[in-house]
Amino acid sequence: YQTEAAAGEYDVPPAFARRAKSKLGKEIVLPIPGYPGWPENKPTPGTSCTGRCPDGPDCECVHEIRARFHLPAKRNDGDSKGIRLLWANGHCHAPTCLDLELYRMDPGHEMELLCRQVAVYGQGNLTHDRFDDAGYIYIPPCLWSLPGEEKEGLQVGILLPAGAELLSVKRNRNTYFGHYGEMASWQMRGVEF
Protein backbone atom coordinates (compact mmCIF):
# COMPACT_ATOMS: atom_id res chain seq x y z
CA TYR A 1 0.00 0.00 0.00
CA GLN A 2 1.31 3.46 -0.76
CA THR A 3 0.02 6.99 -1.02
CA GLU A 4 1.28 10.47 -1.72
CA ALA A 5 -1.75 12.51 -0.69
CA ALA A 6 -1.91 15.98 -2.21
CA ALA A 7 1.60 15.63 -3.67
CA GLY A 8 1.43 18.96 -5.49
CA GLU A 9 3.86 21.75 -4.84
CA TYR A 10 3.01 24.83 -2.80
CA ASP A 11 4.78 28.04 -1.87
CA VAL A 12 6.05 29.01 1.57
CA PRO A 13 5.85 32.82 1.60
CA PRO A 14 8.34 34.94 3.53
CA ALA A 15 6.96 35.94 6.93
CA PHE A 16 6.75 39.65 6.09
CA ALA A 17 6.78 42.00 3.11
CA ARG A 18 10.25 43.60 3.08
CA ARG A 19 11.53 46.97 1.90
CA ALA A 20 14.33 47.27 -0.64
CA LYS A 21 15.80 49.80 -3.06
CA SER A 22 14.61 49.63 -6.65
CA LYS A 23 17.01 49.87 -9.61
CA LEU A 24 16.25 53.59 -9.63
CA GLY A 25 17.23 53.94 -5.96
CA LYS A 26 13.65 54.37 -4.74
CA GLU A 27 12.61 52.47 -1.60
CA ILE A 28 9.83 49.96 -2.36
CA VAL A 29 7.99 47.14 -0.62
CA LEU A 30 8.95 43.88 -2.33
CA PRO A 31 5.89 42.00 -3.61
CA ILE A 32 5.17 38.53 -2.23
CA PRO A 33 4.09 36.15 -5.04
CA GLY A 34 0.53 35.06 -4.38
CA TYR A 35 -0.10 37.93 -1.95
CA PRO A 36 -0.25 41.12 -4.03
CA GLY A 37 -0.25 44.28 -1.92
CA TRP A 38 0.44 42.37 1.32
CA PRO A 39 0.87 44.99 4.10
CA GLU A 40 4.14 45.50 5.91
CA ASN A 41 4.49 44.28 9.51
CA LYS A 42 1.69 41.71 9.15
CA PRO A 43 2.69 38.01 9.09
CA THR A 44 1.66 36.13 5.93
CA PRO A 45 -1.08 33.46 6.25
CA GLY A 46 0.10 30.30 8.02
CA THR A 47 2.97 32.17 9.73
CA SER A 48 3.52 32.51 13.47
CA CYS A 49 6.40 34.46 14.98
CA THR A 50 8.22 34.96 18.28
CA GLY A 51 10.44 37.84 19.30
CA ARG A 52 10.43 41.46 18.15
CA CYS A 53 9.26 41.13 14.57
CA PRO A 54 9.68 41.86 11.79
CA ASP A 55 13.10 43.49 12.28
CA GLY A 56 14.26 42.54 15.79
CA PRO A 57 17.37 40.38 16.16
CA ASP A 58 15.32 37.79 18.06
CA CYS A 59 12.57 37.49 15.41
CA GLU A 60 11.90 33.84 14.42
CA CYS A 61 9.00 32.85 12.17
CA VAL A 62 7.55 29.50 11.13
CA HIS A 63 5.08 28.73 8.35
CA GLU A 64 2.72 25.79 8.95
CA ILE A 65 0.63 23.87 6.43
CA ARG A 66 -1.97 21.24 7.35
CA ALA A 67 -3.73 18.70 5.17
CA ARG A 68 -6.34 16.06 6.02
CA PHE A 69 -6.77 12.95 3.90
CA HIS A 70 -8.26 9.45 4.15
CA LEU A 71 -6.84 6.04 3.45
CA PRO A 72 -8.86 4.35 0.69
CA ALA A 73 -12.08 2.79 2.01
CA LYS A 74 -11.92 0.00 -0.58
CA ARG A 75 -9.31 -1.53 -2.84
CA ASN A 76 -9.78 -1.76 -6.60
CA ASP A 77 -11.33 -5.23 -6.18
CA GLY A 78 -13.95 -3.81 -3.78
CA ASP A 79 -12.44 -5.39 -0.64
CA SER A 80 -12.11 -3.10 2.38
CA LYS A 81 -8.99 -4.04 4.32
CA GLY A 82 -6.93 -1.84 6.60
CA ILE A 83 -3.16 -1.65 6.67
CA ARG A 84 -0.34 -2.16 9.14
CA LEU A 85 1.90 0.87 8.70
CA LEU A 86 5.59 -0.09 8.36
CA TRP A 87 7.30 2.97 6.86
CA ALA A 88 6.32 6.65 6.68
CA ASN A 89 8.43 9.44 5.26
CA GLY A 90 7.37 13.04 4.76
CA HIS A 91 8.68 14.75 1.63
CA CYS A 92 10.45 18.05 2.19
CA HIS A 93 13.08 19.65 -0.03
CA ALA A 94 13.89 23.02 1.45
CA PRO A 95 16.77 23.79 3.79
CA THR A 96 14.11 25.74 5.68
CA CYS A 97 12.26 22.50 6.59
CA LEU A 98 11.87 22.08 10.34
CA ASP A 99 9.59 19.08 10.84
CA LEU A 100 6.68 16.99 9.59
CA GLU A 101 4.05 15.23 11.72
CA LEU A 102 1.46 12.61 10.80
CA TYR A 103 -1.59 12.15 13.04
CA ARG A 104 -4.40 9.62 13.09
CA MET A 105 -7.76 11.42 13.23
CA ASP A 106 -10.50 8.76 13.02
CA PRO A 107 -12.99 8.60 15.96
CA GLY A 108 -11.34 7.61 19.23
CA HIS A 109 -7.87 8.43 17.88
CA GLU A 110 -8.06 12.22 17.33
CA MET A 111 -4.59 13.81 17.18
CA GLU A 112 -2.83 10.49 17.86
CA LEU A 113 0.74 11.09 16.71
CA LEU A 114 1.88 8.34 14.34
CA CYS A 115 5.13 9.84 13.07
CA ARG A 116 7.25 12.94 13.76
CA GLN A 117 10.24 13.70 11.59
CA VAL A 118 12.71 16.41 12.49
CA ALA A 119 15.30 17.72 10.04
CA VAL A 120 18.90 16.83 10.92
CA TYR A 121 21.39 19.32 9.49
CA GLY A 122 24.74 18.07 8.17
CA GLN A 123 27.79 19.26 10.11
CA GLY A 124 30.42 18.77 7.39
CA ASN A 125 32.34 16.03 9.21
CA LEU A 126 33.07 14.10 6.02
CA THR A 127 35.99 12.13 7.50
CA HIS A 128 33.55 10.55 9.96
CA ASP A 129 30.58 10.24 7.57
CA ARG A 130 30.96 10.79 3.83
CA PHE A 131 27.29 11.86 3.61
CA ASP A 132 27.52 14.56 6.32
CA ASP A 133 27.54 17.54 3.95
CA ALA A 134 27.43 20.84 5.87
CA GLY A 135 24.03 22.51 5.80
CA TYR A 136 22.21 19.72 3.96
CA ILE A 137 19.21 18.20 5.68
CA TYR A 138 18.40 14.58 6.31
CA ILE A 139 14.96 13.62 7.53
CA PRO A 140 15.01 10.12 9.07
CA PRO A 141 11.83 8.10 8.29
CA CYS A 142 9.51 6.49 10.82
CA LEU A 143 9.88 2.68 10.80
CA TRP A 144 7.92 -0.20 12.36
CA SER A 145 8.13 -4.00 12.18
CA LEU A 146 5.69 -6.86 11.55
CA PRO A 147 4.38 -8.77 14.62
CA GLY A 148 6.87 -11.44 15.69
CA GLU A 149 9.64 -9.77 13.68
CA GLU A 150 10.60 -7.00 16.10
CA LYS A 151 14.19 -6.12 15.24
CA GLU A 152 16.62 -3.47 16.40
CA GLY A 153 14.11 -1.99 18.84
CA LEU A 154 11.38 -1.26 16.29
CA GLN A 155 7.81 -1.24 17.56
CA VAL A 156 5.14 -3.31 15.83
CA GLY A 157 3.47 -1.45 12.95
CA ILE A 158 0.34 0.55 13.61
CA LEU A 159 -2.99 -0.90 12.45
CA LEU A 160 -5.03 1.62 10.47
CA PRO A 161 -8.56 0.70 9.37
CA ALA A 162 -9.77 1.22 5.81
CA GLY A 163 -10.87 4.84 5.35
CA ALA A 164 -8.92 6.10 8.40
CA GLU A 165 -8.52 9.88 8.44
CA LEU A 166 -4.98 11.28 8.74
CA LEU A 167 -3.66 14.79 9.34
CA SER A 168 -0.32 16.05 8.05
CA VAL A 169 1.38 19.08 9.66
CA LYS A 170 4.53 20.55 8.13
CA ARG A 171 6.60 23.48 9.37
CA ASN A 172 9.19 25.60 7.54
CA ARG A 173 11.29 28.49 8.80
CA ASN A 174 10.28 31.61 6.85
CA THR A 175 11.63 34.50 8.96
CA TYR A 176 13.35 36.29 6.06
CA PHE A 177 12.78 34.23 2.93
CA GLY A 178 10.08 32.09 1.39
CA HIS A 179 10.58 28.88 -0.56
CA TYR A 180 8.72 28.32 -3.79
CA GLY A 181 7.91 24.85 -5.10
CA GLU A 182 7.95 23.18 -1.67
CA MET A 183 6.22 19.86 -0.98
CA ALA A 184 4.54 18.32 2.05
CA SER A 185 3.42 14.89 0.87
CA TRP A 186 3.81 11.59 2.71
CA GLN A 187 5.19 8.42 1.21
CA MET A 188 4.06 5.36 3.15
CA ARG A 189 4.36 1.59 2.97
CA GLY A 190 2.35 -1.01 4.80
CA VAL A 191 0.73 -4.43 4.50
CA GLU A 192 -2.95 -5.29 4.44
CA PHE A 193 -4.62 -7.06 7.33
Coordinates of C-alpha atoms in Angstrom, one line a residue:
Y1 CA 0.0 0.0 0.0
Q2 CA 1.3 3.5 -0.8
T3 CA 0.0 7.0 -1.0
E4 CA 1.3 10.5 -1.7
A5 CA -1.8 12.5 -0.7
A6 CA -1.9 16.0 -2.2
A7 CA 1.6 15.6 -3.7
G8 CA 1.4 19.0 -5.5
E9 CA 3.9 21.7 -4.8
Y10 CA 3.0 24.8 -2.8
D11 CA 4.8 28.0 -1.9
V12 CA 6.1 29.0 1.6
P13 CA 5.8 32.8 1.6
P14 CA 8.3 34.9 3.5
A15 CA 7.0 35.9 6.9
F16 CA 6.7 39.7 6.1
A17 CA 6.8 42.0 3.1
R18 CA 10.3 43.6 3.1
R19 CA 11.5 47.0 1.9
A20 CA 14.3 47.3 -0.6
K21 CA 15.8 49.8 -3.1
S22 CA 14.6 49.6 -6.7
K23 CA 17.0 49.9 -9.6
L24 CA 16.2 53.6 -9.6
G25 CA 17.2 53.9 -6.0
K26 CA 13.6 54.4 -4.7
E27 CA 12.6 52.5 -1.6
I28 CA 9.8 50.0 -2.4
V29 CA 8.0 47.1 -0.6
L30 CA 8.9 43.9 -2.3
P31 CA 5.9 42.0 -3.6
I32 CA 5.2 38.5 -2.2
P33 CA 4.1 36.2 -5.0
G34 CA 0.5 35.1 -4.4
Y35 CA -0.1 37.9 -1.9
P36 CA -0.2 41.1 -4.0
G37 CA -0.2 44.3 -1.9
W38 CA 0.4 42.4 1.3
P39 CA 0.9 45.0 4.1
E40 CA 4.1 45.5 5.9
N41 CA 4.5 44.3 9.5
K42 CA 1.7 41.7 9.1
P43 CA 2.7 38.0 9.1
T44 CA 1.7 36.1 5.9
P45 CA -1.1 33.5 6.2
G46 CA 0.1 30.3 8.0
T47 CA 3.0 32.2 9.7
S48 CA 3.5 32.5 13.5
C49 CA 6.4 34.5 15.0
T50 CA 8.2 35.0 18.3
G51 CA 10.4 37.8 19.3
R52 CA 10.4 41.5 18.1
C53 CA 9.3 41.1 14.6
P54 CA 9.7 41.9 11.8
D55 CA 13.1 43.5 12.3
G56 CA 14.3 42.5 15.8
P57 CA 17.4 40.4 16.2
D58 CA 15.3 37.8 18.1
C59 CA 12.6 37.5 15.4
E60 CA 11.9 33.8 14.4
C61 CA 9.0 32.8 12.2
V62 CA 7.6 29.5 11.1
H63 CA 5.1 28.7 8.4
E64 CA 2.7 25.8 8.9
I65 CA 0.6 23.9 6.4
R66 CA -2.0 21.2 7.3
A67 CA -3.7 18.7 5.2
R68 CA -6.3 16.1 6.0
F69 CA -6.8 13.0 3.9
H70 CA -8.3 9.5 4.2
L71 CA -6.8 6.0 3.4
P72 CA -8.9 4.4 0.7
A73 CA -12.1 2.8 2.0
K74 CA -11.9 0.0 -0.6
R75 CA -9.3 -1.5 -2.8
N76 CA -9.8 -1.8 -6.6
D77 CA -11.3 -5.2 -6.2
G78 CA -13.9 -3.8 -3.8
D79 CA -12.4 -5.4 -0.6
S80 CA -12.1 -3.1 2.4
K81 CA -9.0 -4.0 4.3
G82 CA -6.9 -1.8 6.6
I83 CA -3.2 -1.6 6.7
R84 CA -0.3 -2.2 9.1
L85 CA 1.9 0.9 8.7
L86 CA 5.6 -0.1 8.4
W87 CA 7.3 3.0 6.9
A88 CA 6.3 6.7 6.7
N89 CA 8.4 9.4 5.3
G90 CA 7.4 13.0 4.8
H91 CA 8.7 14.7 1.6
C92 CA 10.5 18.0 2.2
H93 CA 13.1 19.7 0.0
A94 CA 13.9 23.0 1.4
P95 CA 16.8 23.8 3.8
T96 CA 14.1 25.7 5.7
C97 CA 12.3 22.5 6.6
L98 CA 11.9 22.1 10.3
D99 CA 9.6 19.1 10.8
L100 CA 6.7 17.0 9.6
E101 CA 4.0 15.2 11.7
L102 CA 1.5 12.6 10.8
Y103 CA -1.6 12.2 13.0
R104 CA -4.4 9.6 13.1
M105 CA -7.8 11.4 13.2
D106 CA -10.5 8.8 13.0
P107 CA -13.0 8.6 16.0
G108 CA -11.3 7.6 19.2
H109 CA -7.9 8.4 17.9
E110 CA -8.1 12.2 17.3
M111 CA -4.6 13.8 17.2
E112 CA -2.8 10.5 17.9
L113 CA 0.7 11.1 16.7
L114 CA 1.9 8.3 14.3
C115 CA 5.1 9.8 13.1
R116 CA 7.2 12.9 13.8
Q117 CA 10.2 13.7 11.6
V118 CA 12.7 16.4 12.5
A119 CA 15.3 17.7 10.0
V120 CA 18.9 16.8 10.9
Y121 CA 21.4 19.3 9.5
G122 CA 24.7 18.1 8.2
Q123 CA 27.8 19.3 10.1
G124 CA 30.4 18.8 7.4
N125 CA 32.3 16.0 9.2
L126 CA 33.1 14.1 6.0
T127 CA 36.0 12.1 7.5
H128 CA 33.6 10.6 10.0
D129 CA 30.6 10.2 7.6
R130 CA 31.0 10.8 3.8
F131 CA 27.3 11.9 3.6
D132 CA 27.5 14.6 6.3
D133 CA 27.5 17.5 3.9
A134 CA 27.4 20.8 5.9
G135 CA 24.0 22.5 5.8
Y136 CA 22.2 19.7 4.0
I137 CA 19.2 18.2 5.7
Y138 CA 18.4 14.6 6.3
I139 CA 15.0 13.6 7.5
P140 CA 15.0 10.1 9.1
P141 CA 11.8 8.1 8.3
C142 CA 9.5 6.5 10.8
L143 CA 9.9 2.7 10.8
W144 CA 7.9 -0.2 12.4
S145 CA 8.1 -4.0 12.2
L146 CA 5.7 -6.9 11.5
P147 CA 4.4 -8.8 14.6
G148 CA 6.9 -11.4 15.7
E149 CA 9.6 -9.8 13.7
E150 CA 10.6 -7.0 16.1
K151 CA 14.2 -6.1 15.2
E152 CA 16.6 -3.5 16.4
G153 CA 14.1 -2.0 18.8
L154 CA 11.4 -1.3 16.3
Q155 CA 7.8 -1.2 17.6
V156 CA 5.1 -3.3 15.8
G157 CA 3.5 -1.4 12.9
I158 CA 0.3 0.6 13.6
L159 CA -3.0 -0.9 12.4
L160 CA -5.0 1.6 10.5
P161 CA -8.6 0.7 9.4
A162 CA -9.8 1.2 5.8
G163 CA -10.9 4.8 5.3
A164 CA -8.9 6.1 8.4
E165 CA -8.5 9.9 8.4
L166 CA -5.0 11.3 8.7
L167 CA -3.7 14.8 9.3
S168 CA -0.3 16.1 8.0
V169 CA 1.4 19.1 9.7
K170 CA 4.5 20.6 8.1
R171 CA 6.6 23.5 9.4
N172 CA 9.2 25.6 7.5
R173 CA 11.3 28.5 8.8
N174 CA 10.3 31.6 6.8
T175 CA 11.6 34.5 9.0
Y176 CA 13.4 36.3 6.1
F177 CA 12.8 34.2 2.9
G178 CA 10.1 32.1 1.4
H179 CA 10.6 28.9 -0.6
Y180 CA 8.7 28.3 -3.8
G181 CA 7.9 24.9 -5.1
E182 CA 8.0 23.2 -1.7
M183 CA 6.2 19.9 -1.0
A184 CA 4.5 18.3 2.1
S185 CA 3.4 14.9 0.9
W186 CA 3.8 11.6 2.7
Q187 CA 5.2 8.4 1.2
M188 CA 4.1 5.4 3.2
R189 CA 4.4 1.6 3.0
G190 CA 2.3 -1.0 4.8
V191 CA 0.7 -4.4 4.5
E192 CA -3.0 -5.3 4.4
F193 CA -4.6 -7.1 7.3

